[in-house]
Short mmCIF file of C-alpha atoms in Angstrom, two decimals:
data_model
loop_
_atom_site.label_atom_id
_atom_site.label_comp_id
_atom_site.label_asym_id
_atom_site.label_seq_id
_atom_site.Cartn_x
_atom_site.Cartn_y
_atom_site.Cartn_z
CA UNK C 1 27.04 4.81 17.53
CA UNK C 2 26.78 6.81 14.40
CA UNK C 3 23.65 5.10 12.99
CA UNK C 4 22.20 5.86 15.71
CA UNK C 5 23.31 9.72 16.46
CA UNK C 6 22.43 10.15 12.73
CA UNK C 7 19.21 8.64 13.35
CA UNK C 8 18.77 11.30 16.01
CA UNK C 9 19.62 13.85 13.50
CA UNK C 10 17.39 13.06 10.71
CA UNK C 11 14.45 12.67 13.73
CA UNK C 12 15.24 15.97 15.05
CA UNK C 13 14.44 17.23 11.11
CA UNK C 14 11.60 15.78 11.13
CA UNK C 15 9.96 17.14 14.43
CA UNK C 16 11.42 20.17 13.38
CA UNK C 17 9.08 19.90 9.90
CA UNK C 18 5.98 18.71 12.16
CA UNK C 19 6.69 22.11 14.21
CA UNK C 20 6.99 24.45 10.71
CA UNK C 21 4.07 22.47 9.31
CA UNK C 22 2.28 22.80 12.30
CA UNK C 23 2.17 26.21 13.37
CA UNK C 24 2.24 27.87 9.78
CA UNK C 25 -0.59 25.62 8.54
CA UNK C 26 1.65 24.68 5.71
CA UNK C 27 -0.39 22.28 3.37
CA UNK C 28 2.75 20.15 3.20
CA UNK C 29 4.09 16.53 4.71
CA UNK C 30 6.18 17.25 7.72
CA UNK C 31 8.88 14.91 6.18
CA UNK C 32 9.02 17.12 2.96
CA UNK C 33 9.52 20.03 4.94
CA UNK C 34 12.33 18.37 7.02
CA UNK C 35 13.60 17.25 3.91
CA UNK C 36 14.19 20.42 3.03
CA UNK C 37 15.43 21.65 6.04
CA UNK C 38 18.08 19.18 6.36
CA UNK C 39 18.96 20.33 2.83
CA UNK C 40 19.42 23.77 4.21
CA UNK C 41 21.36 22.87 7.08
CA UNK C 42 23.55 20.86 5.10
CA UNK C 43 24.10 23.93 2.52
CA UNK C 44 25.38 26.22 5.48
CA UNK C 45 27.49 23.24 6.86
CA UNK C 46 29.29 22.72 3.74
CA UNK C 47 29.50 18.67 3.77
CA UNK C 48 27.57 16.04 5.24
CA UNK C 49 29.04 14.29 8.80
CA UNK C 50 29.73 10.84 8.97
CA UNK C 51 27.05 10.01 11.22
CA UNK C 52 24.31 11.53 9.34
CA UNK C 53 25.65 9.30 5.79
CA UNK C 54 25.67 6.59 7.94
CA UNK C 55 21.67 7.00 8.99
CA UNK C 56 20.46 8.06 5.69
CA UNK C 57 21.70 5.71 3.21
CA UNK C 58 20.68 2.52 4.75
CA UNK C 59 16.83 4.44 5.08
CA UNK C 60 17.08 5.33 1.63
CA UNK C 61 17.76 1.71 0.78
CA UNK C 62 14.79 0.57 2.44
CA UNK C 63 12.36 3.47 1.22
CA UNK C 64 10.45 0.78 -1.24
CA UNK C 65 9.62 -1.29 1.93
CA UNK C 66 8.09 1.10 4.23
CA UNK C 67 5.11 1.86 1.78
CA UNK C 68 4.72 -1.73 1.02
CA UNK C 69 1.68 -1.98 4.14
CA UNK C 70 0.56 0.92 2.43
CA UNK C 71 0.68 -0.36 -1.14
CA UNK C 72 -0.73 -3.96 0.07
CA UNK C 73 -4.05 -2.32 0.80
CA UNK C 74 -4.94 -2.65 -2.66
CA UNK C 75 -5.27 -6.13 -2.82
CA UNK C 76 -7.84 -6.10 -0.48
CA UNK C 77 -10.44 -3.12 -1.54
CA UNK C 78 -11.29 -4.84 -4.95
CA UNK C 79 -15.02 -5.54 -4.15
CA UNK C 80 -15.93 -1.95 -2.99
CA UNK C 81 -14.90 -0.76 -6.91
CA UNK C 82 -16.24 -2.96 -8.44
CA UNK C 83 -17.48 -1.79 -11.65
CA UNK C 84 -14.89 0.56 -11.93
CA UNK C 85 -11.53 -0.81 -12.09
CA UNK C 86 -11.66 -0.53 -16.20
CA UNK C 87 -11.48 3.68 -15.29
CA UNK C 88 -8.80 3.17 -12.73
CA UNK C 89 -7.00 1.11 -15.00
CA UNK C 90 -6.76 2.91 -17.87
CA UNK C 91 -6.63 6.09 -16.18
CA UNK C 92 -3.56 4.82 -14.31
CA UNK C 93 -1.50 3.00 -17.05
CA UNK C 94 -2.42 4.99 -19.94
CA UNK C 95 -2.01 8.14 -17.75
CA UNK C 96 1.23 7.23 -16.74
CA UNK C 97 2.70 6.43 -19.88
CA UNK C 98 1.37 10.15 -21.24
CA UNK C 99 3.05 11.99 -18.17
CA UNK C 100 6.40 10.06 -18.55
CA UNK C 101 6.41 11.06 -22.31
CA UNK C 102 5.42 14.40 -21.67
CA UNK C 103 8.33 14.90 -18.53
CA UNK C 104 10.49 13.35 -20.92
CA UNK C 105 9.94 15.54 -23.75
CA UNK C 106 9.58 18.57 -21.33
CA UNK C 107 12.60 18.07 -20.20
CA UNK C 108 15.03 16.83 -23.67
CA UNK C 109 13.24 20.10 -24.69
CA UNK C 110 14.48 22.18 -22.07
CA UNK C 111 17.79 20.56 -21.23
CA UNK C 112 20.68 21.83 -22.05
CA UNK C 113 22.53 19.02 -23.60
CA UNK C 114 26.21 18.71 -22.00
CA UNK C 115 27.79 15.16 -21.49
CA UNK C 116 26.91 13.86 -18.11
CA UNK C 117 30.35 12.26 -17.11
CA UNK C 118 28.46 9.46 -15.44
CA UNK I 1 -4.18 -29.62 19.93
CA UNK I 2 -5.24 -27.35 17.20
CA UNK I 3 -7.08 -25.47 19.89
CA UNK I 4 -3.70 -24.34 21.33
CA UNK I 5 -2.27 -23.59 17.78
CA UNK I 6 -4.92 -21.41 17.62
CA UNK I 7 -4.64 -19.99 20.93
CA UNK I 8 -0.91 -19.33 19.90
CA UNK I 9 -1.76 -17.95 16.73
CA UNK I 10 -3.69 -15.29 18.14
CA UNK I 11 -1.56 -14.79 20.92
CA UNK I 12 1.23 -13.85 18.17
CA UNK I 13 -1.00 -11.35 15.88
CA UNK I 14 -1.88 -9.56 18.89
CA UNK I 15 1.80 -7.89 18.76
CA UNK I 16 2.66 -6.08 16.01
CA UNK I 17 5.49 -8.34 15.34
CA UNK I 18 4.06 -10.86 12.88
CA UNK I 19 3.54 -7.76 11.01
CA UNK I 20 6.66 -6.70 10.88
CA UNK I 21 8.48 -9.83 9.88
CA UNK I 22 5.83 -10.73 7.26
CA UNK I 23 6.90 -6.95 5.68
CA UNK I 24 10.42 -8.10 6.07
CA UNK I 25 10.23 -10.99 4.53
CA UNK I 26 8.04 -10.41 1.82
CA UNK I 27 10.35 -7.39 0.55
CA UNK I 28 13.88 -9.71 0.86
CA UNK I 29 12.01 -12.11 -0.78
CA UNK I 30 10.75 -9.76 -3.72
CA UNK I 31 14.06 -8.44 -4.01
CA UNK I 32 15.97 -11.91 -4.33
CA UNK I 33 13.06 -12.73 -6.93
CA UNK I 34 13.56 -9.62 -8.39
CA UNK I 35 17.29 -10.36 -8.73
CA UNK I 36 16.80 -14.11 -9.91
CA UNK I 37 14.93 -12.57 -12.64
CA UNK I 38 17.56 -10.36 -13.58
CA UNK I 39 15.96 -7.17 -13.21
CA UNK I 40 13.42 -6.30 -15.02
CA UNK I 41 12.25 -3.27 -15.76
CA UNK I 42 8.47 -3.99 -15.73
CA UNK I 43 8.05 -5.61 -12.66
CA UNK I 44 10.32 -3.96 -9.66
CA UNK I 45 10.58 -5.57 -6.99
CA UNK I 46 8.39 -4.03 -5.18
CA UNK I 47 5.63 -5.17 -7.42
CA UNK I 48 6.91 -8.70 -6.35
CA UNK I 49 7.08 -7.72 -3.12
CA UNK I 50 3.37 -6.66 -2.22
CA UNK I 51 2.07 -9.47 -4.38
CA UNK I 52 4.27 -12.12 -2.04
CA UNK I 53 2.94 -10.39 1.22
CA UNK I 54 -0.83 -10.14 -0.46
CA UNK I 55 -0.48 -13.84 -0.86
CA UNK I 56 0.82 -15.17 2.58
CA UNK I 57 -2.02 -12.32 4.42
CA UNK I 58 -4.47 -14.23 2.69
CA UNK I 59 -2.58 -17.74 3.06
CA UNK I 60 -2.43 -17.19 6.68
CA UNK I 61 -5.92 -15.26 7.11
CA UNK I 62 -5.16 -12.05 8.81
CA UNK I 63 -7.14 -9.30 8.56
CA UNK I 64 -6.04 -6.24 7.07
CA UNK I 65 -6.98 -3.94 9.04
CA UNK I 66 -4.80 -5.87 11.84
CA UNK I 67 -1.98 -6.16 9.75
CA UNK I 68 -1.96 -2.58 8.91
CA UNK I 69 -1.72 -1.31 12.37
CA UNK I 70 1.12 -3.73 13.19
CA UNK I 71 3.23 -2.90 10.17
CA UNK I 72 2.08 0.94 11.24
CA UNK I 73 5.36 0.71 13.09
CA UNK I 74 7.47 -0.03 10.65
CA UNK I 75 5.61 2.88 8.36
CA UNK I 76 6.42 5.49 11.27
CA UNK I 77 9.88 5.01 9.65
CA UNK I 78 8.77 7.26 6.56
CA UNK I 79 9.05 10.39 7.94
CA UNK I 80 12.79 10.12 9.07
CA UNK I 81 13.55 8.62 5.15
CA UNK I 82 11.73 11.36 3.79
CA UNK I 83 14.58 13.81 5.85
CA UNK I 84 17.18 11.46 4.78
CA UNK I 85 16.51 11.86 1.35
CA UNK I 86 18.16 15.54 1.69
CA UNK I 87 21.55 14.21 1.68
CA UNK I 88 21.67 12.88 -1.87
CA UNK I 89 19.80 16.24 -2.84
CA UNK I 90 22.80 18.30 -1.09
CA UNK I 91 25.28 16.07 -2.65
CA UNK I 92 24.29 16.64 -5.83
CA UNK I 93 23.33 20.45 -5.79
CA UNK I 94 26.10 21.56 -7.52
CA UNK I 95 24.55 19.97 -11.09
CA UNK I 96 20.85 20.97 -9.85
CA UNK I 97 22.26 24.06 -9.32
CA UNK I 98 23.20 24.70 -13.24
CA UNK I 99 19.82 23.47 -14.26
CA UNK I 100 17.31 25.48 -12.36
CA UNK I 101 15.96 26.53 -15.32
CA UNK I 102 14.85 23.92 -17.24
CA UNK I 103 13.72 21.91 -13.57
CA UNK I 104 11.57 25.09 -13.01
CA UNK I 105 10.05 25.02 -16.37
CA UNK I 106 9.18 21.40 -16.53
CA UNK I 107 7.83 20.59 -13.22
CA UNK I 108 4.72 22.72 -12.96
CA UNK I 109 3.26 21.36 -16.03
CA UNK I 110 4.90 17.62 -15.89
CA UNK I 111 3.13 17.61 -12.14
CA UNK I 112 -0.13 19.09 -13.27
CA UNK I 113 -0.45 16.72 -15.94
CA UNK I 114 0.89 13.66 -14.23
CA UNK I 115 -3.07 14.13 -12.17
CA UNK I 116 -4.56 15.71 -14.75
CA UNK I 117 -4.55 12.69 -17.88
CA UNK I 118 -5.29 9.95 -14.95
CA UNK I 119 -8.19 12.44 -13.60
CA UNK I 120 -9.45 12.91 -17.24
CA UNK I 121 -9.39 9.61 -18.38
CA UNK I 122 -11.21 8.21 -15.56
CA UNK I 123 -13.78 10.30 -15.91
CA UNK I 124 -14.51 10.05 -19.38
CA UNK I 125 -15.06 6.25 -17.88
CA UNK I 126 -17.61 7.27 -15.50
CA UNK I 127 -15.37 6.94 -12.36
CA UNK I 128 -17.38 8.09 -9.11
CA UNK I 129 -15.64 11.51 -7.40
CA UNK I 130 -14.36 9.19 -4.75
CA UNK I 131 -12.24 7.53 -7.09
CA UNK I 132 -11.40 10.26 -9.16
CA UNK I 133 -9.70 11.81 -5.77
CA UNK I 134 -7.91 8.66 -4.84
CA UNK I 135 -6.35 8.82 -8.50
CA UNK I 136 -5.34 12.42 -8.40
CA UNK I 137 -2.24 12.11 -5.85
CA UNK I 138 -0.60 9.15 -7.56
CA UNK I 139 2.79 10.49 -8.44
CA UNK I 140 2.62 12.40 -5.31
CA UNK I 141 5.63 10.37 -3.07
CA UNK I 142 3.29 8.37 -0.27
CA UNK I 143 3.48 10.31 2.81
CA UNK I 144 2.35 13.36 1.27
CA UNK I 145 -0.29 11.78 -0.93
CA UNK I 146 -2.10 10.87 1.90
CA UNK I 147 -2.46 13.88 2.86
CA UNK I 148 -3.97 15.50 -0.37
CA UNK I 149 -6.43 12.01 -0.65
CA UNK I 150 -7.79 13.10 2.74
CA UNK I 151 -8.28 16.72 1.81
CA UNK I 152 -9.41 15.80 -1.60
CA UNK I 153 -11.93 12.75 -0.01
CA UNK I 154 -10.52 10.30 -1.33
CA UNK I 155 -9.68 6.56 -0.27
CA UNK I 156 -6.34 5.84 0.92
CA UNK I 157 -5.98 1.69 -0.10
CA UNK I 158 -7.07 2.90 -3.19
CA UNK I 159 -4.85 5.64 -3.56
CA UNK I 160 -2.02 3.45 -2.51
CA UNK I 161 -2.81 0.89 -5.04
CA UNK I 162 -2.45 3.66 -7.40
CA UNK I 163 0.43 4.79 -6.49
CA UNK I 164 2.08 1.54 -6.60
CA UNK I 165 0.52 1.13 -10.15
CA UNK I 166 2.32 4.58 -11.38
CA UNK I 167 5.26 3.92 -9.92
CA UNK I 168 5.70 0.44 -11.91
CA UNK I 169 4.18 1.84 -14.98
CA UNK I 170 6.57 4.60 -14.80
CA UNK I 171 9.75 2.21 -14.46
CA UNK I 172 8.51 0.41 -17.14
CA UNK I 173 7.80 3.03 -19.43
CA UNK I 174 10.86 5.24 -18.56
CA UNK I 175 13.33 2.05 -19.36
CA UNK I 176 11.23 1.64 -22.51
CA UNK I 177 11.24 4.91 -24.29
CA UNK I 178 15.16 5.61 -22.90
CA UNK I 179 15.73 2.76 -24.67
CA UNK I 180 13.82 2.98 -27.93
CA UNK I 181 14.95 7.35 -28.12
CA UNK I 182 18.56 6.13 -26.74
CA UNK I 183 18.08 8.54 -23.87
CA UNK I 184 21.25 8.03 -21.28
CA UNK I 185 21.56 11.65 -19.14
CA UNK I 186 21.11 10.28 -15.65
CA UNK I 187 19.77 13.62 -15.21
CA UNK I 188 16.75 13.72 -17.08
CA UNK I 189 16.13 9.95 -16.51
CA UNK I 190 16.37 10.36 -12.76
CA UNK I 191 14.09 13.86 -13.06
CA UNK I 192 11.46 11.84 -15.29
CA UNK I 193 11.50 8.88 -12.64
CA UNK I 194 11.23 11.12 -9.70
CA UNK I 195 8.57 13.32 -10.77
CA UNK I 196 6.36 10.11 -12.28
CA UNK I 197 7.20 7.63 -9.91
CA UNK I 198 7.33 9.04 -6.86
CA UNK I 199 9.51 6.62 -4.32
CA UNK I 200 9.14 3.77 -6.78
CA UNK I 201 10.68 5.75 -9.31
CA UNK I 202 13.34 6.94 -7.07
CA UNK I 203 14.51 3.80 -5.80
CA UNK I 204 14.96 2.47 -9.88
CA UNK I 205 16.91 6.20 -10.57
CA UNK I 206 19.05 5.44 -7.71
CA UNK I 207 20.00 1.81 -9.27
CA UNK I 208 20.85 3.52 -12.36
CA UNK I 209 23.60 5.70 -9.87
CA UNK I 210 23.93 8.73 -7.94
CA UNK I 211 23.13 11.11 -10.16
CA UNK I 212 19.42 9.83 -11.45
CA UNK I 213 19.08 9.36 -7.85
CA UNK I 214 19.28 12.96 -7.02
CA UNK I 215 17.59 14.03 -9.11
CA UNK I 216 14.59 11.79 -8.68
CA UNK I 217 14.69 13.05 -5.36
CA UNK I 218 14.55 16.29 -6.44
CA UNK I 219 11.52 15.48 -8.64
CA UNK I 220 9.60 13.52 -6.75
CA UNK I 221 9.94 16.26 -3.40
CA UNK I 222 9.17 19.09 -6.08
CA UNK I 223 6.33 16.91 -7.10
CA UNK I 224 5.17 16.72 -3.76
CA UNK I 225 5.53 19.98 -2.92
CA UNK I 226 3.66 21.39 -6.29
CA UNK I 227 0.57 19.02 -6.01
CA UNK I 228 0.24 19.57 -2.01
CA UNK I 229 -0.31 23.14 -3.41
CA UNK I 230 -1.75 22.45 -6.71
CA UNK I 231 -4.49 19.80 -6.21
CA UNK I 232 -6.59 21.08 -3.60
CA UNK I 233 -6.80 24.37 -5.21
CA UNK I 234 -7.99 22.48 -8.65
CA UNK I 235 -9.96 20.62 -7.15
CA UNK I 236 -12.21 23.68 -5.58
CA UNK I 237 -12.02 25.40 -8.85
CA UNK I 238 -13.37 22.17 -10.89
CA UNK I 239 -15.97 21.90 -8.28
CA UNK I 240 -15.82 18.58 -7.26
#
């Protein structure tokens, strides 16, 4: 049963976020915020069990999927832009590409440059 | 006899099953495709993916709006993979750890800009405010984007379109310009993935290995953080 006590784990987080979010207004997801609490928890543990590997790795694997009804939506708005899918267009491939050059410069600038033994 | 097909038919797509295993299939499917095709960088297979379960939605002429609360099952998973994604950021703290400084330099500006040249360039094209909110979140990781689109008014299919549009056009333009600078740190190419493309990008960072993984993680969740912050705050200040 470690997928499953795992799974109980990383649910536990999370309602754990939704209570943080909830009751200090934070203007933050509730995952996020159980993100980061499992992060914490993990720091004063020291390593991570075997039953919480086993639940997060296969969810991690999957991540792509669960937006995908999201994502889908997309496909089936294009009427009520009309007219303006030349500005969301642009805005979102030649935005991109700017951001990813400026991260990427951002960061070779600030990086200290050590071999990554990877 | 058609009349009973139908009957079944509707039967079916009033559980939120169909749903489910038309998501399932569409992403093995895009991933197999994805594989056949060897990889490449400017089509992930998630691109495949939604454009496969597009298709067959239309093929088999169910709504939208019923799909999307079947497959909400399947989305209530996000939350718990959101926590999980703290166990590749613990695992690899040790190397954040010795690069706090350049992380905290670069993320407040990489994140501002990520929503500020979309924003900008959509609105030197006369985009309404509407759209120019759905835009704004886009390399905000999904479950917090929706979020700042509601806040900001925004549309939600439209900000998911978008974000599925950064997150390719961030794959493909991270592989291109590592390639054409000969950029290999895992570090900074995870970081620049993470912080651009959100989940998308983080899912490509963790192909590359652990490392890039992290810290895409890292990015994207700093990301999220900053522009939960940022955005609404801009966006009162900018009066729109």
């Amino acid at each position: 049963m470690p997928v499953l006590r795992g799974f109980l784990w990383l649910v536990g987080f999370l309602l754990l976020g939704q209570a943080l979010v909830w009751s200090l207004r934070l203007p933050v997801s509730s995952g996020v915020v159980g993100m980061l609490a499992m992060t914490l928890w993990l720091i004063l543990r020291g390593r991570v069990s075997e039953d919480i590997q086993a639940a997060s790795q296969p969810l991690i694997a999957v991540l792509a999927m669960l937006i995908m009804p999201g994502v889908v939506g997309v496909f089936f708005i294009a009427e009520a832009f009309a007219g303006q899918w030349l500005a969301v267009g642009v805005a979102l491939i030649l935005g991109t590409l700017l951001s990813v050059a400026t991260t990427l410069w951002l960061m070779l600038r600030f990086m200290p440059a050590d071999a990554p033994d990877e | 006899m058609s009349e009973s097909l139908a009957l079944l038919r509707e039967h079916l797509l009033a559980t939120p099953m169909p749903a489910i295993a038309l998501t399932l299939a569409a992403f093995l499917a895009g991933n197999r495709l994805f594989l056949r095709l060897n990889r490449p960088s400017w089509c992930p297979a998630i691109l495949i993916a939604a454009m496969l379960l597009a298709a067959s939605l239309a093929l088999l002429g169910i709504d939208y709006g019923d799909y999307r609360r079947g497959a909400g099952w399947l989305m209530l998973l996000l939350g718990p993979a959101t926590v999980a994604l703290g166990v590749p950021l613990f695992q690899q703290l040790p190397r954040i750890r010795d690069l706090w400084r350049p992380i905290l330099i670069s993320l407040p500006p990489a994140a501002m800009l990520a929503a500020f040249y979309s924003v900008a360039l959509a609105w030197l094209l006369d985009a309404s405010p509407e759209v120019l909110a759905s835009l704004a979140p886009k390399s905000v990781t999904a479950p917090i984007a929706i979020g700042i689109t509601e806040q900001l008014g925004g549309v939600i299919p439209l900000m998911m379109g978008g974000l599925l549009i950064t997150g390719v056009m961030s794959t493909a333009c991270v592989g291109a310009l590592a390639r054409y600078l000969s950029i290999r740190d895992p570090r900074v190419l995870g970081f620049v993935l993470g912080v651009n493309g959100h989940v998308i990008g983080t899912v490509r960072a963790f192909e590359l290995g652990p490392t890039a993984g992290a810290f895409a993680s890292l990015g994207m969740s700093l990301t999220g953080i900053f522009s939960a912050l940022f955005l609404p705050l801009a966006w009162r200040l900018l009066g729109l």
